[in-house]
Short mmCIF file of C-alpha atoms and ligand atoms in Angstrom, two decimals:
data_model
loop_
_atom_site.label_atom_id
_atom_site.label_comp_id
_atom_site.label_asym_id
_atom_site.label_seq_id
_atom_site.Cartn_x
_atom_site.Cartn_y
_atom_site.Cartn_z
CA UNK V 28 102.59 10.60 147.41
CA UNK V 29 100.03 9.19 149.63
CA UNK V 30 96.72 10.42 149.76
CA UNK V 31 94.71 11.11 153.30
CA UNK V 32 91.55 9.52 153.23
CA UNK V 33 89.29 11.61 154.88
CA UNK V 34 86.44 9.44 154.27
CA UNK V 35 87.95 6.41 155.22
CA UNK V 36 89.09 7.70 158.81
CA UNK V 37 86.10 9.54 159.75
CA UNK V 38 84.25 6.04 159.00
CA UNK V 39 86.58 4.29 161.72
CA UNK V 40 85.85 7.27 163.91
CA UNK V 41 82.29 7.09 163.44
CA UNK V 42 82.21 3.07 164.18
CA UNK V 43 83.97 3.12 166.99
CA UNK V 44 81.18 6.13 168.44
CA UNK V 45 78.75 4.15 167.30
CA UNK V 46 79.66 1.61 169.72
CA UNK V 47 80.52 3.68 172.72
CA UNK V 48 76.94 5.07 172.09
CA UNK V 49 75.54 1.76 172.32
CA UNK V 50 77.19 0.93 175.71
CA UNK V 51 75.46 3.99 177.12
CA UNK V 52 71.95 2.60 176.35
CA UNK V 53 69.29 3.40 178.00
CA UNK V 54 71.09 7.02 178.06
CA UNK V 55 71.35 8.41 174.38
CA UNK V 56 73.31 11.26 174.03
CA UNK V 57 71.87 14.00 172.31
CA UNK V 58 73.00 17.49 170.49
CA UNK V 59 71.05 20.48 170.12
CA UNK V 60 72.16 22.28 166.78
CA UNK V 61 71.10 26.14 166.25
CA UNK V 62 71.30 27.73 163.35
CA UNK V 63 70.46 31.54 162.53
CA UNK V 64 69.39 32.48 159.13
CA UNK V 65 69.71 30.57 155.77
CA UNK V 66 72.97 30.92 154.81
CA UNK V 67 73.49 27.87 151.83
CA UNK V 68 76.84 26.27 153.43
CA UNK V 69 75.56 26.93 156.64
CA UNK V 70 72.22 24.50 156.23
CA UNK V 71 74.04 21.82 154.54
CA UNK V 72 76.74 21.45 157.23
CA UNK V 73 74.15 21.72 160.03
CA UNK V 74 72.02 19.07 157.43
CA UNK V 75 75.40 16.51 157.28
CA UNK V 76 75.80 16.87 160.86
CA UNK V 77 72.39 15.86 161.61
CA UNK V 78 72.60 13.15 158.80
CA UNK V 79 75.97 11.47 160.71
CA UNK V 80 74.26 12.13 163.98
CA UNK V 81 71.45 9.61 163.11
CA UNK V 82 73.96 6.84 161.60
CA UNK V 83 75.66 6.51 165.31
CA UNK V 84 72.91 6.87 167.29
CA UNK V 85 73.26 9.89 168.94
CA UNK V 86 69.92 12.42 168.85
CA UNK V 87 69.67 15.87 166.87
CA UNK V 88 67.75 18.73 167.68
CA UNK V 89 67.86 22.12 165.68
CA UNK V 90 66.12 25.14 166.26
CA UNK V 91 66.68 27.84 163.22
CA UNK V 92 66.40 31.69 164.05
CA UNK V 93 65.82 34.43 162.00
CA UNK V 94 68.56 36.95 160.99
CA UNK V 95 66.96 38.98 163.03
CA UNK V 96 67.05 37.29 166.34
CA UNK V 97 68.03 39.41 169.33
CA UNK V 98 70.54 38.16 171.68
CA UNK V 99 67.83 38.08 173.80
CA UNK V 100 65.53 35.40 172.45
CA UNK V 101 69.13 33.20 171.54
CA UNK V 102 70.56 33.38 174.95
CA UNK V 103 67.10 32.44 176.73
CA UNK V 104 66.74 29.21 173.75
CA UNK V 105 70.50 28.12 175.32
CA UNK V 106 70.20 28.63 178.57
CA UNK V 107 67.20 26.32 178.28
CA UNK V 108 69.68 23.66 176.21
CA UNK V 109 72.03 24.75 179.15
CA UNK V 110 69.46 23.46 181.97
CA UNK V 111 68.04 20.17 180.06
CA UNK V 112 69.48 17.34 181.34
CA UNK V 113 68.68 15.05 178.30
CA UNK V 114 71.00 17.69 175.91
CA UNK V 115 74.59 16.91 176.26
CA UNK V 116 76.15 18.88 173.47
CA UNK V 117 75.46 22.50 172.33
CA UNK V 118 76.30 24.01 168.63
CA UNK V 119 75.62 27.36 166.86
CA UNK V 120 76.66 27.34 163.77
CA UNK V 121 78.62 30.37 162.49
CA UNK V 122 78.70 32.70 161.15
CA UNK V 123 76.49 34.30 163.09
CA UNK V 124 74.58 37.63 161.88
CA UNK V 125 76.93 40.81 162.29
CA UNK V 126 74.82 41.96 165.31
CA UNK V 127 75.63 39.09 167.28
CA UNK V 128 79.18 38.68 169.24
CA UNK V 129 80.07 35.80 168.49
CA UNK V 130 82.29 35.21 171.30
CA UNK V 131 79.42 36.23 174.03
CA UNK V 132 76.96 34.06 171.99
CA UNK V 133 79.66 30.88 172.48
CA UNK V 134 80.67 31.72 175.98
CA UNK V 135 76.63 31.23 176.78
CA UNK V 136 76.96 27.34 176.31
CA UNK V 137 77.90 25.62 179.82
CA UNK V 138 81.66 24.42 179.70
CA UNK V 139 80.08 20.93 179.89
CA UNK V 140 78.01 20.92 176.76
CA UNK V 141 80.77 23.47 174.55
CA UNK V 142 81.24 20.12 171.99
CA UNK V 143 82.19 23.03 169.35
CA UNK V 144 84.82 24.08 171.84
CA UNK V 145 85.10 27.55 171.07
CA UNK V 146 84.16 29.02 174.93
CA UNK V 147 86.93 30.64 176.52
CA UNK V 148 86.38 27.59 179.13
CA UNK V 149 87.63 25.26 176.03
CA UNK V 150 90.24 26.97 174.84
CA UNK V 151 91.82 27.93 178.15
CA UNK V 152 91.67 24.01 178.93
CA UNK V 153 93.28 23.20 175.60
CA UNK V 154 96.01 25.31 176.27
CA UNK V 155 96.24 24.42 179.31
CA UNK V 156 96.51 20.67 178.31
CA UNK V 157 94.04 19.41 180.63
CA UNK V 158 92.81 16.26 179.58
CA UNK V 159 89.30 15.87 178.32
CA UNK V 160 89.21 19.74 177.40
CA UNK V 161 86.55 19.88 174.05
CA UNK V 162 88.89 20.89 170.84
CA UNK V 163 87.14 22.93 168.22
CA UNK V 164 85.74 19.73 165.97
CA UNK V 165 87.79 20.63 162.42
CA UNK V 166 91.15 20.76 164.22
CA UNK V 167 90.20 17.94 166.24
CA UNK V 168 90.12 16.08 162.62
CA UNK V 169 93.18 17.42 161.45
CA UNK V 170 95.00 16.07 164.10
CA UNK V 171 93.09 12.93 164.02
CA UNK V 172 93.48 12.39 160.28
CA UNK V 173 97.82 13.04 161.05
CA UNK V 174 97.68 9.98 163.81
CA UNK V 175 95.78 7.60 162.09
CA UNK V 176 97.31 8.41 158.87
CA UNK V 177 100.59 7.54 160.86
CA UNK V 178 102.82 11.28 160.41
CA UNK V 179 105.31 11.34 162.80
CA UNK V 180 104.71 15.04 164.42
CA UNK V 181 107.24 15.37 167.39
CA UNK V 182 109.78 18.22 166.64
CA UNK V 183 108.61 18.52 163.14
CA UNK V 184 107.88 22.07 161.86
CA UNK V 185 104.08 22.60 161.39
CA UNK V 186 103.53 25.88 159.72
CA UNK V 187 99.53 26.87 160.22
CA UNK V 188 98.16 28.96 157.53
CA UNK V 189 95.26 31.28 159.33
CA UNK V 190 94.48 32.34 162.46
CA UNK V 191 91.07 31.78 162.90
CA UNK V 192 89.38 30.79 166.30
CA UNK V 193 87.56 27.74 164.37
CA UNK V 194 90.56 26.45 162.59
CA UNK V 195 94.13 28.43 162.69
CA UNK V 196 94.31 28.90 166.78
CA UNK V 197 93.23 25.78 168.39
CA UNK V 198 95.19 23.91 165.68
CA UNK V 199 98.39 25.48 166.09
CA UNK V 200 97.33 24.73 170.06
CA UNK V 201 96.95 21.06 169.45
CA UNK V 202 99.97 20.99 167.22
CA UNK V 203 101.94 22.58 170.05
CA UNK V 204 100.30 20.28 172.80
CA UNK V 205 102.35 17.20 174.69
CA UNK V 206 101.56 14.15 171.90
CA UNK V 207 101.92 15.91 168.73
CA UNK V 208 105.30 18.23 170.16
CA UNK V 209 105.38 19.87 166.93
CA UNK V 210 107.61 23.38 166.29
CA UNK V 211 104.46 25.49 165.36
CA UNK V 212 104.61 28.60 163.70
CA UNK V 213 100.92 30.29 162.89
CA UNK V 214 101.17 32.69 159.53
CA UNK V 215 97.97 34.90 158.30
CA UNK V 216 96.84 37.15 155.67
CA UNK V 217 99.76 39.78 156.85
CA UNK V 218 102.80 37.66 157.03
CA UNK V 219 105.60 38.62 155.75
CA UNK V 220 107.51 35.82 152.84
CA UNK V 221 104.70 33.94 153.61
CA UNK V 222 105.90 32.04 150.89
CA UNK V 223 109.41 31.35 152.25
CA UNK V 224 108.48 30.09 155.45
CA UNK V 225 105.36 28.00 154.45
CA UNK V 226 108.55 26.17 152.52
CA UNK V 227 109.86 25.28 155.24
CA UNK V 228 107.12 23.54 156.70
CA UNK V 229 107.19 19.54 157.47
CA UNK V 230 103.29 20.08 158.09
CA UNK V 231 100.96 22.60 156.39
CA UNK V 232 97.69 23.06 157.38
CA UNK V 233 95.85 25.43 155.06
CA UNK V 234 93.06 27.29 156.79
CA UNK V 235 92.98 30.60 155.24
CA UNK V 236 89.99 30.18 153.38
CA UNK V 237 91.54 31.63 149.57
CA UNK V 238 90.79 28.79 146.60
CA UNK V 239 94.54 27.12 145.87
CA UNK V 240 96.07 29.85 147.90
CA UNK V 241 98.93 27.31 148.51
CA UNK V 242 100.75 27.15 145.54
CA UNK V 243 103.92 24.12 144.86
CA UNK V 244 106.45 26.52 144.85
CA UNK V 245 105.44 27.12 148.37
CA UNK V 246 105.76 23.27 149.63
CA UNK V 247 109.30 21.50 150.18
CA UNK V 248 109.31 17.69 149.19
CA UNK V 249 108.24 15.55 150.93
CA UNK V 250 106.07 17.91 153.53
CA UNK V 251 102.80 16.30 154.66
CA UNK V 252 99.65 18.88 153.46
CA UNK V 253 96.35 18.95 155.28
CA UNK V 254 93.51 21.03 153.28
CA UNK V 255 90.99 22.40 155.49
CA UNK V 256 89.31 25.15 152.60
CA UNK V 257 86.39 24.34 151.91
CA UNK V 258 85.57 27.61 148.67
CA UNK V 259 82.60 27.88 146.44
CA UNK V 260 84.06 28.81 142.97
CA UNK V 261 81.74 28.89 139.88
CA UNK V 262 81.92 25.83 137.73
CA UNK V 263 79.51 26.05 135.00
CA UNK V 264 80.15 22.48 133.66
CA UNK V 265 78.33 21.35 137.83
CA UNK V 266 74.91 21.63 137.97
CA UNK V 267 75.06 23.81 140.93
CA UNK V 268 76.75 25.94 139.27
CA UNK V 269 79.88 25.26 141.23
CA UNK V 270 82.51 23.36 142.80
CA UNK V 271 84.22 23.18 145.53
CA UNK V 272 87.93 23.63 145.75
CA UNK V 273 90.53 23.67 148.79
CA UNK V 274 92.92 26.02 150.06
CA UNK V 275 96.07 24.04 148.32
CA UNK V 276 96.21 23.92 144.37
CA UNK V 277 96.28 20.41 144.83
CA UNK V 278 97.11 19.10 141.40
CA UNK V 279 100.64 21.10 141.51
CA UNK V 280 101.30 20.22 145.10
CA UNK V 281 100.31 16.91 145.61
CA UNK V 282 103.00 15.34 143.34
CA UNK V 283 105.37 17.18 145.86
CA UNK V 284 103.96 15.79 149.20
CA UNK V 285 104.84 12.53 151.28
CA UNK V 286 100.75 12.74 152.09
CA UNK V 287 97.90 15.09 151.48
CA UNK V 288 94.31 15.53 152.00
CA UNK V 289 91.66 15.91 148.89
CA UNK V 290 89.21 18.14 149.59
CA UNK V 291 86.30 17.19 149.22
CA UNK V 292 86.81 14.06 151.22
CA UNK V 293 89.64 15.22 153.86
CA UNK V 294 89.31 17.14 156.66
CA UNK V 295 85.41 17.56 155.84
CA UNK V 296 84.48 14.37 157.08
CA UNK V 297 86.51 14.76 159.75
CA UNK V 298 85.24 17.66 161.64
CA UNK V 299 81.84 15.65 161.49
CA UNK V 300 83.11 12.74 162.55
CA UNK V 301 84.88 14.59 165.80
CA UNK V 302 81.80 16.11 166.82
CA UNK V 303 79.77 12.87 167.41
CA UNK V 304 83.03 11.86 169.09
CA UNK V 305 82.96 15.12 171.39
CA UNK V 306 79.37 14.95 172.19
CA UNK V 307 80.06 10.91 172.77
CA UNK V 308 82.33 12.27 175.76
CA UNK V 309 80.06 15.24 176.73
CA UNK V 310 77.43 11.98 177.60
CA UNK V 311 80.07 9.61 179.17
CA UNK V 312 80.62 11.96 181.25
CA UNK V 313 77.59 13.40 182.70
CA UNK V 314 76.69 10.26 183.15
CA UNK V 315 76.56 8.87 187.35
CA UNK V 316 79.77 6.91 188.45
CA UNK V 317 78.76 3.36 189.26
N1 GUN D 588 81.33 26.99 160.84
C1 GUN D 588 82.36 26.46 160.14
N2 GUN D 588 82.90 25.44 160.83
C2 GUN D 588 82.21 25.34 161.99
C3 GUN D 588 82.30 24.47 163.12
O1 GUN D 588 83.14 23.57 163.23
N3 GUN D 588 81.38 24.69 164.09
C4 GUN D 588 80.47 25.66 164.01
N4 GUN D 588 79.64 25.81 165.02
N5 GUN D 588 80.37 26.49 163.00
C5 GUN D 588 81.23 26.32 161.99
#
């Protein structure tokens, strides 16, 4: 069993950002983070991201909104973001407050500056396989963490657990897409013998959010397991009063795998990591042709 160091390959990732960034100089690319409400996981992501932004160089804004903002007063802050010349990447956190669509709210960031990629621009490009289209940043990693970790993908079976638009979709898109060329089948909370055909994955990526929801009997030997849960469960031994715990039991599975993520320390770092390397690109390429 090898074990996927998150970490590790969102460091590379980060370096070699940091160094694009500096080739760019006087221009520094910047991102404009928005966050509505105070939702705990949401301020410490939007915290790390700003935290990583620093380290390569690249400029953070965030403006925070009540829960109460109309769509209104959000759509007039990112059509500003939309018009400002110095802002090259645009990202609302989610979840967004129940009032709020969220897929109106993403479709209001220009194509140019979607570095979350999760406007129906983006993810018509992805599928389409145009080159340059923004992936959503956490399957971005996944597929990141499978290259540099050096899994052979082409014709392998990659079973997706979850069909989210910020994980489960756009990965089983990228899985699909000319370079990976993976057999990708997408399975979700209704699925039928889940169990059965998550066994006969070569690849499992776990985004159903459900602590150790993917259990060993459910993992053939020798399959390759990327973690992308991220759950809260109480832990009164932390002094948070919790821990956090993937979507794979990993302590059954892992002896089972060829490689797997940890989580923390996977996919995590990853989808961090890919958004400094999306908004990277978002600058590049506003950026006048010499
Ligand atoms: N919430 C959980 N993951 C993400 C992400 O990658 N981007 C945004 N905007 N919100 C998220």
């Amino acid at each position: 069993m090898r074990l996927i160091d998150g970490n590790a390959i969102a460091q590379q990732v980060l370096n070699e950002v940091k160094a694009r960034v500096s080739q760019l100089a006087p221009t520094v690319p910047q991102v404009a983070f928005v966050r509505i409400g105070e939702d705990p996981a949401s301020v410490s992501y939007v915290t790390k991201k700003q935290k990583t932004a620093a380290e390569v160089g690249i400029q953070a804004t965030l403006k925070v909104f009540p829960e109460t903002v109309t769509q209104a007063e959000l759509y007039a802050h990112l059509d500003a973001l939309n018009a400002d010349k110095n802002v090259h990447g645009i990202l609302i956190q989610a979840p967004l407050p129940k009032h709020l669509s969220e897929t109106d709210v993403f479709n209001r960031v220009h194509p140019s500056k979607d570095v979350d990629g999760f406007s129906t621009q983006s993810i018509g490009r992805l599928i389409q396989e145009i080159p340059g289209a923004f992936a959503a940043c956490t399957p971005a990693g996944v597929i990141e963490l499978l290259r540099r970790s050096g899994v052979a993908t082409a014709g392998k079976h990659a079973v997706v657990v979850g069909r989210s638009l910020i994980v489960g979709k756009p990965a089983a898109a990228l899985l699909l897409a000319k370079g990976c060329d993976c057999t990708v089948t997408v399975a979700h909370s209704r699925t039928q013998n889940l169990a059965a055909l998550v066994r006969q994955a070569d690849i499992i990526v776990a985004a159903i959010g459900k602590p150790h929801f993917i259990k060993a009997d459910m993992v053939k030997d020798g399959a390759v397991v990327i973690d992308v849960g991220i759950n809260r469960i109480p832990d009164a031994t932390k002094k948070t009063g919790y821990r956090i715990v993937g979507d794979v039991d990993f302590e059954a599975v892992a002896p089972k795998c060829e490689a797997i993520t940890p989580v923390p320390g996977g996919v995590g770092p990853m989808t961090v990591a890919m958004l400094m390397k999306n908004t990277l690109e978002a600058c590049e390429r506003a950026q006048p042709r010499a």
